CSV table of C-alpha atoms and ligand atoms in Angstrom, one decimal:
chain,number,residue,atom,x,y,z
A,205,UNK,CA,-19.8,-8.1,-56.1
A,206,UNK,CA,-23.6,-7.4,-53.8
A,207,UNK,CA,-26.9,-6.9,-53.9
A,208,UNK,CA,-28.4,-3.2,-53.1
A,209,UNK,CA,-31.9,-3.3,-51.4
A,210,UNK,CA,-33.6,-0.3,-51.3
A,211,UNK,CA,-36.8,0.4,-49.0
A,212,UNK,CA,-38.6,0.6,-45.9
A,213,UNK,CA,-37.3,-0.1,-42.1
A,214,UNK,CA,-39.7,-0.5,-39.4
A,215,UNK,CA,-40.7,-1.4,-36.4
A,216,UNK,CA,-44.1,-3.3,-35.3
A,217,UNK,CA,-44.8,-2.1,-31.5
A,218,UNK,CA,-47.6,-5.1,-30.3
A,219,UNK,CA,-50.0,-4.9,-28.0
A,220,UNK,CA,-52.5,-7.5,-27.6
A,221,UNK,CA,-55.6,-7.2,-25.1
A,222,UNK,CA,-59.3,-9.9,-24.8
A,223,UNK,CA,-60.5,-6.9,-26.8
A,224,UNK,CA,-59.7,-3.9,-28.3
A,225,UNK,CA,-60.5,-0.9,-26.9
A,226,UNK,CA,-63.1,1.5,-28.3
A,227,UNK,CA,-62.5,5.5,-29.1
A,228,UNK,CA,-61.3,7.1,-25.4
A,229,UNK,CA,-61.3,3.8,-24.0
A,230,UNK,CA,-57.6,2.8,-21.6
A,231,UNK,CA,-58.0,-0.8,-21.5
A,232,UNK,CA,-55.5,-3.2,-19.4
A,233,UNK,CA,-53.7,-5.5,-22.4
A,234,UNK,CA,-52.1,-8.7,-21.9
A,235,UNK,CA,-48.6,-8.7,-23.6
A,236,UNK,CA,-46.3,-6.4,-25.4
A,237,UNK,CA,-43.8,-7.6,-28.1
A,238,UNK,CA,-41.7,-5.9,-30.5
A,239,UNK,CA,-41.4,-7.1,-34.1
A,240,UNK,CA,-38.7,-5.4,-36.7
A,241,UNK,CA,-40.3,-5.4,-40.1
A,242,UNK,CA,-40.2,-3.5,-43.2
A,243,UNK,CA,-40.8,-5.1,-46.4
A,244,UNK,CA,-37.1,-3.1,-47.5
A,245,UNK,CA,-35.5,-4.3,-44.1
A,246,UNK,CA,-37.0,-8.0,-44.5
A,247,UNK,CA,-35.4,-8.3,-48.5
A,248,UNK,CA,-32.5,-7.5,-46.8
A,249,UNK,CA,-32.2,-9.8,-44.5
A,250,UNK,CA,-33.7,-13.0,-46.3
A,251,UNK,CA,-30.7,-12.2,-48.6
A,252,UNK,CA,-28.5,-11.7,-46.0
A,253,UNK,CA,-29.5,-15.0,-43.9
A,254,UNK,CA,-28.6,-16.8,-47.3
A,255,UNK,CA,-25.5,-15.9,-47.3
A,256,UNK,CA,-25.5,-13.4,-50.1
A,257,UNK,CA,-23.1,-9.6,-49.5
A,258,UNK,CA,-26.2,-7.3,-49.2
A,259,UNK,CA,-26.6,-3.3,-48.4
A,260,UNK,CA,-29.5,-2.2,-47.0
A,261,UNK,CA,-30.3,1.7,-48.3
A,262,UNK,CA,-32.7,3.6,-46.7
A,263,UNK,CA,-33.5,6.0,-43.3
A,264,UNK,CA,-34.2,5.4,-39.6
A,265,UNK,CA,-34.8,8.1,-37.4
A,266,UNK,CA,-32.7,9.3,-34.2
A,267,UNK,CA,-35.2,7.6,-31.9
A,268,UNK,CA,-34.1,4.1,-29.7
A,269,UNK,CA,-35.9,2.2,-32.5
A,270,UNK,CA,-33.0,3.8,-35.0
A,271,UNK,CA,-30.5,2.3,-32.8
A,272,UNK,CA,-32.2,-0.9,-32.6
A,273,UNK,CA,-33.4,-1.2,-35.8
A,274,UNK,CA,-29.6,-0.9,-37.2
A,275,UNK,CA,-28.6,-3.3,-35.3
A,276,UNK,CA,-30.5,-6.4,-35.5
A,277,UNK,CA,-30.1,-5.7,-39.7
A,278,UNK,CA,-26.3,-5.8,-39.1
A,279,UNK,CA,-26.4,-8.9,-36.5
A,280,UNK,CA,-28.6,-10.8,-39.6
A,281,UNK,CA,-25.1,-10.1,-42.0
A,282,UNK,CA,-27.0,-6.8,-43.7
A,283,UNK,CA,-24.4,-4.0,-44.6
A,284,UNK,CA,-25.4,-1.3,-42.5
A,285,UNK,CA,-23.1,1.7,-43.8
A,286,UNK,CA,-25.7,3.3,-45.7
A,287,UNK,CA,-28.8,3.6,-43.7
A,288,UNK,CA,-29.0,7.4,-42.6
A,289,UNK,CA,-30.0,8.1,-39.3
A,290,UNK,CA,-32.5,11.0,-40.3
A,291,UNK,CA,-33.0,13.7,-36.9
A,292,UNK,CA,-36.0,15.1,-37.9
A,293,UNK,CA,-38.2,12.4,-37.4
A,294,UNK,CA,-39.1,9.0,-35.8
A,295,UNK,CA,-38.5,5.6,-37.2
A,296,UNK,CA,-41.3,3.7,-39.3
A,297,UNK,CA,-43.3,2.3,-36.4
A,298,UNK,CA,-46.4,0.4,-36.3
A,299,UNK,CA,-48.6,0.6,-33.4
A,300,UNK,CA,-50.5,-2.7,-33.9
A,301,UNK,CA,-53.3,-4.0,-30.9
A,302,UNK,CA,-54.5,-7.1,-31.6
A,303,UNK,CA,-58.2,-9.1,-29.5
A,304,UNK,CA,-58.3,-12.6,-28.8
A,305,UNK,CA,-60.4,-13.3,-32.1
A,306,UNK,CA,-57.1,-12.3,-33.6
A,307,UNK,CA,-58.6,-8.9,-35.5
A,308,UNK,CA,-56.0,-6.0,-35.0
A,309,UNK,CA,-56.1,-2.4,-35.2
A,310,UNK,CA,-53.3,-1.0,-37.0
A,311,UNK,CA,-52.0,2.4,-37.2
A,312,UNK,CA,-49.1,2.7,-39.3
A,313,UNK,CA,-46.2,6.4,-38.9
A,314,UNK,CA,-44.1,6.1,-42.6
A,315,UNK,CA,-41.9,8.8,-40.2
A,316,UNK,CA,-37.9,8.0,-42.0
A,317,UNK,CA,-39.1,5.4,-44.6
A,318,UNK,CA,-41.4,9.1,-46.2
A,319,UNK,CA,-38.3,10.9,-45.7
A,320,UNK,CA,-36.5,8.3,-47.8
A,321,UNK,CA,-35.5,11.2,-51.3
A,322,UNK,CA,-32.8,11.9,-53.8
A,323,UNK,CA,-30.2,12.3,-51.2
A,324,UNK,CA,-30.6,8.1,-50.7
A,325,UNK,CA,-30.7,7.8,-53.9
A,326,UNK,CA,-27.2,9.4,-54.4
A,327,UNK,CA,-26.1,7.2,-51.5
A,328,UNK,CA,-27.1,4.4,-53.5
A,329,UNK,CA,-25.5,5.6,-56.8
A,330,UNK,CA,-22.2,4.8,-55.6
A,331,UNK,CA,-22.9,1.5,-54.6
A,332,UNK,CA,-24.2,0.7,-57.8
A,333,UNK,CA,-21.4,-0.4,-60.1
A,334,UNK,CA,-20.3,-3.3,-57.6
A,335,UNK,CA,-24.1,-4.9,-57.5
A,336,UNK,CA,-25.5,-7.5,-60.1
A,337,UNK,CA,-29.2,-6.3,-58.7
A,338,UNK,CA,-31.4,-3.2,-57.3
A,339,UNK,CA,-34.2,-4.6,-55.0
A,340,UNK,CA,-37.1,-2.3,-54.4
A,341,UNK,CA,-40.7,-2.2,-52.9
A,342,UNK,CA,-43.4,1.0,-52.4
A,343,UNK,CA,-42.7,1.6,-49.2
A,344,UNK,CA,-40.5,5.0,-49.7
A,345,UNK,CA,-41.7,7.7,-51.5
A,346,UNK,CA,-42.9,6.6,-55.4
A,347,UNK,CA,-40.5,9.5,-56.7
A,348,UNK,CA,-37.6,8.2,-54.6
A,349,UNK,CA,-38.3,4.7,-56.4
A,350,UNK,CA,-38.0,5.4,-60.2
A,351,UNK,CA,-35.0,7.9,-59.4
A,352,UNK,CA,-33.5,4.7,-57.6
A,353,UNK,CA,-34.6,2.5,-61.4
A,354,UNK,CA,-33.2,5.0,-63.4
A,355,UNK,CA,-29.6,5.5,-61.5
A,356,UNK,CA,-29.8,1.3,-61.9
A,357,UNK,CA,-30.4,1.6,-65.8
A,358,UNK,CA,-27.2,3.7,-66.6
A,359,UNK,CA,-25.4,0.7,-64.5
A,360,UNK,CA,-27.2,-1.7,-65.9
A,361,UNK,CA,-27.7,-3.1,-62.2
A,362,UNK,CA,-31.0,-5.4,-62.5
A,363,UNK,CA,-34.2,-4.0,-60.9
A,364,UNK,CA,-36.0,-6.7,-59.3
A,365,UNK,CA,-39.8,-4.4,-58.0
A,366,UNK,CA,-42.2,-6.0,-55.7
A,367,UNK,CA,-45.1,-3.6,-55.8
A,368,UNK,CA,-46.2,-4.1,-52.3
A,369,UNK,CA,-48.3,-2.9,-50.7
A,370,UNK,CA,-51.1,-2.6,-53.9
A,371,UNK,CA,-51.1,0.9,-55.5
A,372,UNK,CA,-53.8,2.2,-57.5
A,373,UNK,CA,-50.9,5.3,-58.7
A,374,UNK,CA,-48.5,3.2,-60.2
A,375,UNK,CA,-46.4,5.5,-62.6
A,376,UNK,CA,-46.3,4.3,-66.5
A,377,UNK,CA,-43.2,5.5,-66.3
A,378,UNK,CA,-41.5,2.4,-63.9
A,379,UNK,CA,-42.5,-0.4,-65.9
A,380,UNK,CA,-39.8,0.0,-68.6
A,381,UNK,CA,-36.9,0.2,-65.8
A,382,UNK,CA,-37.8,-3.0,-64.4
A,383,UNK,CA,-36.4,-6.0,-65.4
A,384,UNK,CA,-38.5,-8.3,-63.2
A,385,UNK,CA,-42.0,-7.5,-60.8
A,386,UNK,CA,-43.0,-9.8,-58.7
A,387,UNK,CA,-46.6,-8.9,-57.5
A,388,UNK,CA,-49.3,-11.0,-55.8
A,389,UNK,CA,-52.6,-11.8,-56.9
A,390,UNK,CA,-54.1,-8.6,-55.4
A,391,UNK,CA,-51.1,-6.3,-56.2
A,392,UNK,CA,-51.2,-8.0,-59.8
A,393,UNK,CA,-55.5,-7.4,-59.7
A,394,UNK,CA,-54.3,-3.2,-58.5
A,395,UNK,CA,-52.0,-3.1,-61.4
A,396,UNK,CA,-54.0,-4.6,-64.0
A,397,UNK,CA,-57.2,-3.5,-63.2
A,398,UNK,CA,-59.1,-6.9,-63.5
A,399,UNK,CA,-59.5,-10.0,-60.5
A,400,UNK,CA,-55.6,-12.4,-60.3
A,401,UNK,CA,-57.1,-15.7,-58.6
A,402,UNK,CA,-55.3,-18.5,-59.7
A,403,UNK,CA,-52.8,-19.6,-62.2
A,404,UNK,CA,-55.0,-18.6,-65.7
A,405,UNK,CA,-55.6,-15.0,-64.8
A,406,UNK,CA,-51.9,-14.6,-63.3
A,407,UNK,CA,-51.0,-15.8,-67.0
A,408,UNK,CA,-53.2,-12.6,-68.7
A,409,UNK,CA,-51.8,-10.4,-65.7
A,410,UNK,CA,-48.2,-11.2,-66.6
A,411,UNK,CA,-49.2,-11.0,-70.4
A,412,UNK,CA,-50.1,-6.9,-69.6
A,413,UNK,CA,-47.5,-5.9,-67.9
A,414,UNK,CA,-44.4,-7.4,-70.2
A,415,UNK,CA,-47.0,-5.1,-72.7
A,416,UNK,CA,-46.4,-2.6,-70.3
A,417,UNK,CA,-42.4,-3.1,-70.2
A,418,UNK,CA,-40.7,-5.1,-68.2
A,419,UNK,CA,-38.5,-7.7,-69.1
A,420,UNK,CA,-40.2,-10.6,-66.4
A,421,UNK,CA,-43.4,-10.8,-64.6
A,422,UNK,CA,-43.9,-13.1,-61.9
A,423,UNK,CA,-47.6,-13.3,-60.1
A,424,UNK,CA,-47.2,-15.1,-56.5
A,425,UNK,CA,-50.1,-17.1,-55.9
A,426,UNK,CA,-49.4,-18.2,-52.3
A,427,UNK,CA,-50.4,-21.9,-51.5
A,428,UNK,CA,-51.2,-22.4,-54.8
A,429,UNK,CA,-47.8,-21.7,-56.7
A,430,UNK,CA,-46.0,-18.5,-58.7
A,431,UNK,CA,-46.2,-18.5,-62.2
A,432,UNK,CA,-43.8,-16.6,-64.2
A,433,UNK,CA,-43.4,-15.7,-68.0
A,434,UNK,CA,-41.1,-13.5,-70.0
A,435,UNK,CA,-41.1,-13.0,-74.0
A,436,UNK,CA,-39.6,-15.8,-74.5
A,437,UNK,CA,-40.4,-18.3,-71.5
A,438,UNK,CA,-43.7,-18.5,-69.6
A,439,UNK,CA,-43.6,-21.4,-66.6
A,440,UNK,CA,-45.8,-22.2,-63.4
A,441,UNK,CA,-44.3,-23.5,-60.5
A,442,UNK,CA,-46.1,-25.0,-57.9
A,443,UNK,CA,-46.2,-24.5,-53.9
A,444,UNK,CA,-44.3,-26.6,-51.7
A,445,UNK,CA,-46.0,-28.8,-49.3
A,446,UNK,CA,-45.1,-27.6,-46.2
A,447,UNK,CA,-47.1,-27.0,-42.7
A,448,UNK,CA,-47.9,-23.5,-42.9
A,449,UNK,CA,-48.3,-21.4,-39.8
A,450,UNK,CA,-47.9,-17.8,-40.7
A,451,UNK,CA,-47.5,-16.4,-44.5
A,452,UNK,CA,-45.9,-12.6,-43.1
A,453,UNK,CA,-43.0,-12.2,-44.9
A,454,UNK,CA,-43.3,-15.3,-47.4
A,455,UNK,CA,-43.2,-12.8,-50.4
A,456,UNK,CA,-40.0,-10.6,-48.9
A,457,UNK,CA,-38.7,-14.7,-48.5
A,458,UNK,CA,-39.4,-15.3,-52.0
A,459,UNK,CA,-37.9,-12.2,-52.8
A,460,UNK,CA,-35.4,-13.0,-51.5
A,461,UNK,CA,-34.9,-17.0,-52.9
A,462,UNK,CA,-34.9,-15.6,-56.3
A,463,UNK,CA,-32.7,-13.0,-56.1
A,464,UNK,CA,-30.4,-15.4,-54.3
A,465,UNK,CA,-30.2,-17.6,-57.0
A,466,UNK,CA,-29.8,-15.1,-59.7
A,467,UNK,CA,-26.6,-13.6,-57.7
A,468,UNK,CA,-25.3,-17.3,-58.1
A,469,UNK,CA,-25.9,-17.6,-61.9
A,470,UNK,CA,-28.3,-20.0,-61.9
A,471,UNK,CA,-31.6,-20.1,-64.6
A,472,UNK,CA,-34.8,-17.8,-63.8
A,473,UNK,CA,-36.4,-21.5,-63.5
A,474,UNK,CA,-34.0,-22.1,-61.0
A,475,UNK,CA,-34.2,-18.8,-59.4
A,476,UNK,CA,-38.5,-19.3,-59.2
A,477,UNK,CA,-38.1,-22.6,-57.2
A,478,UNK,CA,-35.1,-21.0,-54.6
A,479,UNK,CA,-38.0,-18.2,-54.6
A,480,UNK,CA,-41.0,-20.4,-54.0
A,481,UNK,CA,-39.0,-22.5,-51.5
A,482,UNK,CA,-37.9,-19.7,-49.7
A,483,UNK,CA,-41.5,-18.4,-49.2
A,484,UNK,CA,-42.6,-21.7,-48.4
A,485,UNK,CA,-40.2,-22.5,-45.6
A,486,UNK,CA,-40.9,-18.8,-44.1
A,487,UNK,CA,-44.3,-20.0,-43.9
A,488,UNK,CA,-43.1,-22.5,-41.6
A,489,UNK,CA,-42.3,-20.3,-38.7
A,490,UNK,CA,-43.7,-16.9,-37.3
A,491,UNK,CA,-42.3,-13.9,-37.4
A,492,UNK,CA,-41.2,-11.4,-40.2
A,493,UNK,CA,-37.3,-11.5,-39.9
A,494,UNK,CA,-37.7,-14.5,-37.5
A,495,UNK,CA,-39.1,-16.8,-40.2
A,496,UNK,CA,-36.7,-15.9,-43.2
A,497,UNK,CA,-34.7,-19.6,-43.5
A,498,UNK,CA,-30.8,-19.6,-43.2
A,499,UNK,CA,-28.6,-21.0,-45.8
A,500,UNK,CA,-27.9,-24.4,-43.7
A,501,UNK,CA,-32.3,-24.5,-43.4
A,502,UNK,CA,-32.3,-23.5,-47.3
A,503,UNK,CA,-29.9,-25.9,-49.1
A,504,UNK,CA,-31.1,-29.0,-46.5
A,505,UNK,CA,-35.1,-28.1,-47.8
A,506,UNK,CA,-33.6,-28.6,-51.3
A,507,UNK,CA,-32.2,-31.8,-50.8
A,508,UNK,CA,-34.8,-33.2,-48.8
A,509,UNK,CA,-37.3,-32.3,-52.2
A,510,UNK,CA,-35.0,-33.0,-55.1
B,639,LIG,N1,-49.1,-21.5,-47.8
B,639,LIG,C1,-48.0,-22.1,-48.5
B,639,LIG,N2,-47.1,-22.9,-48.2
B,639,LIG,C2,-46.5,-23.4,-49.1
B,639,LIG,N3,-45.5,-22.1,-50.2
B,639,LIG,C3,-46.2,-20.6,-49.9
B,639,LIG,C4,-47.2,-20.8,-49.0
B,639,LIG,N4,-47.5,-19.3,-48.8
B,639,LIG,C5,-46.3,-18.6,-49.5
B,639,LIG,N5,-45.8,-19.5,-50.5
B,639,LIG,C6,-44.8,-19.4,-50.9
B,639,LIG,O1,-44.0,-17.9,-50.9
B,639,LIG,C7,-44.8,-17.7,-52.2
B,639,LIG,C8,-44.8,-15.9,-51.8
B,639,LIG,O2,-46.0,-16.0,-51.6
B,639,LIG,P1,-47.4,-15.1,-51.2
B,639,LIG,O3,-47.5,-15.0,-52.3
B,639,LIG,O4,-48.1,-15.6,-49.7
B,639,LIG,O5,-46.4,-13.3,-51.2
B,639,LIG,P2,-47.5,-12.2,-50.7
B,639,LIG,O6,-48.6,-12.4,-50.2
B,639,LIG,O7,-46.2,-11.0,-51.5
B,639,LIG,O8,-46.4,-12.7,-49.5
B,639,LIG,P3,-46.8,-11.5,-48.4
B,639,LIG,O9,-47.9,-12.3,-46.5
B,639,LIG,O10,-45.5,-11.5,-47.7
B,639,LIG,O11,-47.1,-10.2,-48.4
B,639,LIG,C9,-45.6,-18.1,-52.7
B,639,LIG,O12,-45.4,-18.0,-54.0
B,639,LIG,C10,-45.2,-19.6,-52.9
B,639,LIG,O13,-44.7,-20.2,-53.6
């Protein structure tokens, strides 16, 4: 059995400079580096690094970045046979300029991620009978997300949706197709239409999401912890106390840890604890996929804390 992640695969091209350029200006910068990302790819790497058999389904372009992104996924242990190389577009790219104050300018080109469609859902459907869960996010066209969730319903595969980035036009038909939804505070606010800040409002938001048809709502509250609700149980898991240096990909690490625990047959409560542990560990290192914990580090962290 395995897990399927259906979503975005991106590369961030980062240039640092003393200040950001103004329109029409050419500026001498300082450093350049590339970071593999995309919420889909991050979640696939989070799972594979925890030792869970994981298929990535998505698209890259036929440019040099596509090959590099796929190789990175493969070397993290992700199964890459169902990543389609689209000859017609570039890979998903974010071009990021950062100044000394840490301010940035970002242009995101969805590229191949924006071309994910029904053909990809069909490739994914072949994997569903062998999958215990399908992980979705919102960085590919929403029609493809809905179609994938419908396909998973036919095989009774658990659907875990990270409704990120926050969307104002989230389709109502998606809620009843989702087993577990995992918004952060901003995404939860966008979905329910009132500010979500802290445990009490997270509980209220989770109640609204359950009413709309999801079976389980998990609201990620950053360094404050996590609130989880189903029709049967409601509980709060505090965040692990760690020295956080960079929260990028903490949410993706959380979804990886949560899904890994469920794959291994643990309870929902234990799965939320695993998610919180993976999220906390991801904040202790800089970067996206590079900050995601491997199984050895993850097990040692849990042993130390319990
Ligand atoms: N500073 C922190 N200390 C300890 N744990 C943390 C910290 N930040 C995040 N976590 C853990 O990781 C989980 C997910 O983090 P967060 O709520 O920031 O998700 P997110 O906003 O989706 O993340 P992302 O930055 O990837 O978008 C939290 O619920 C918490 O358990």
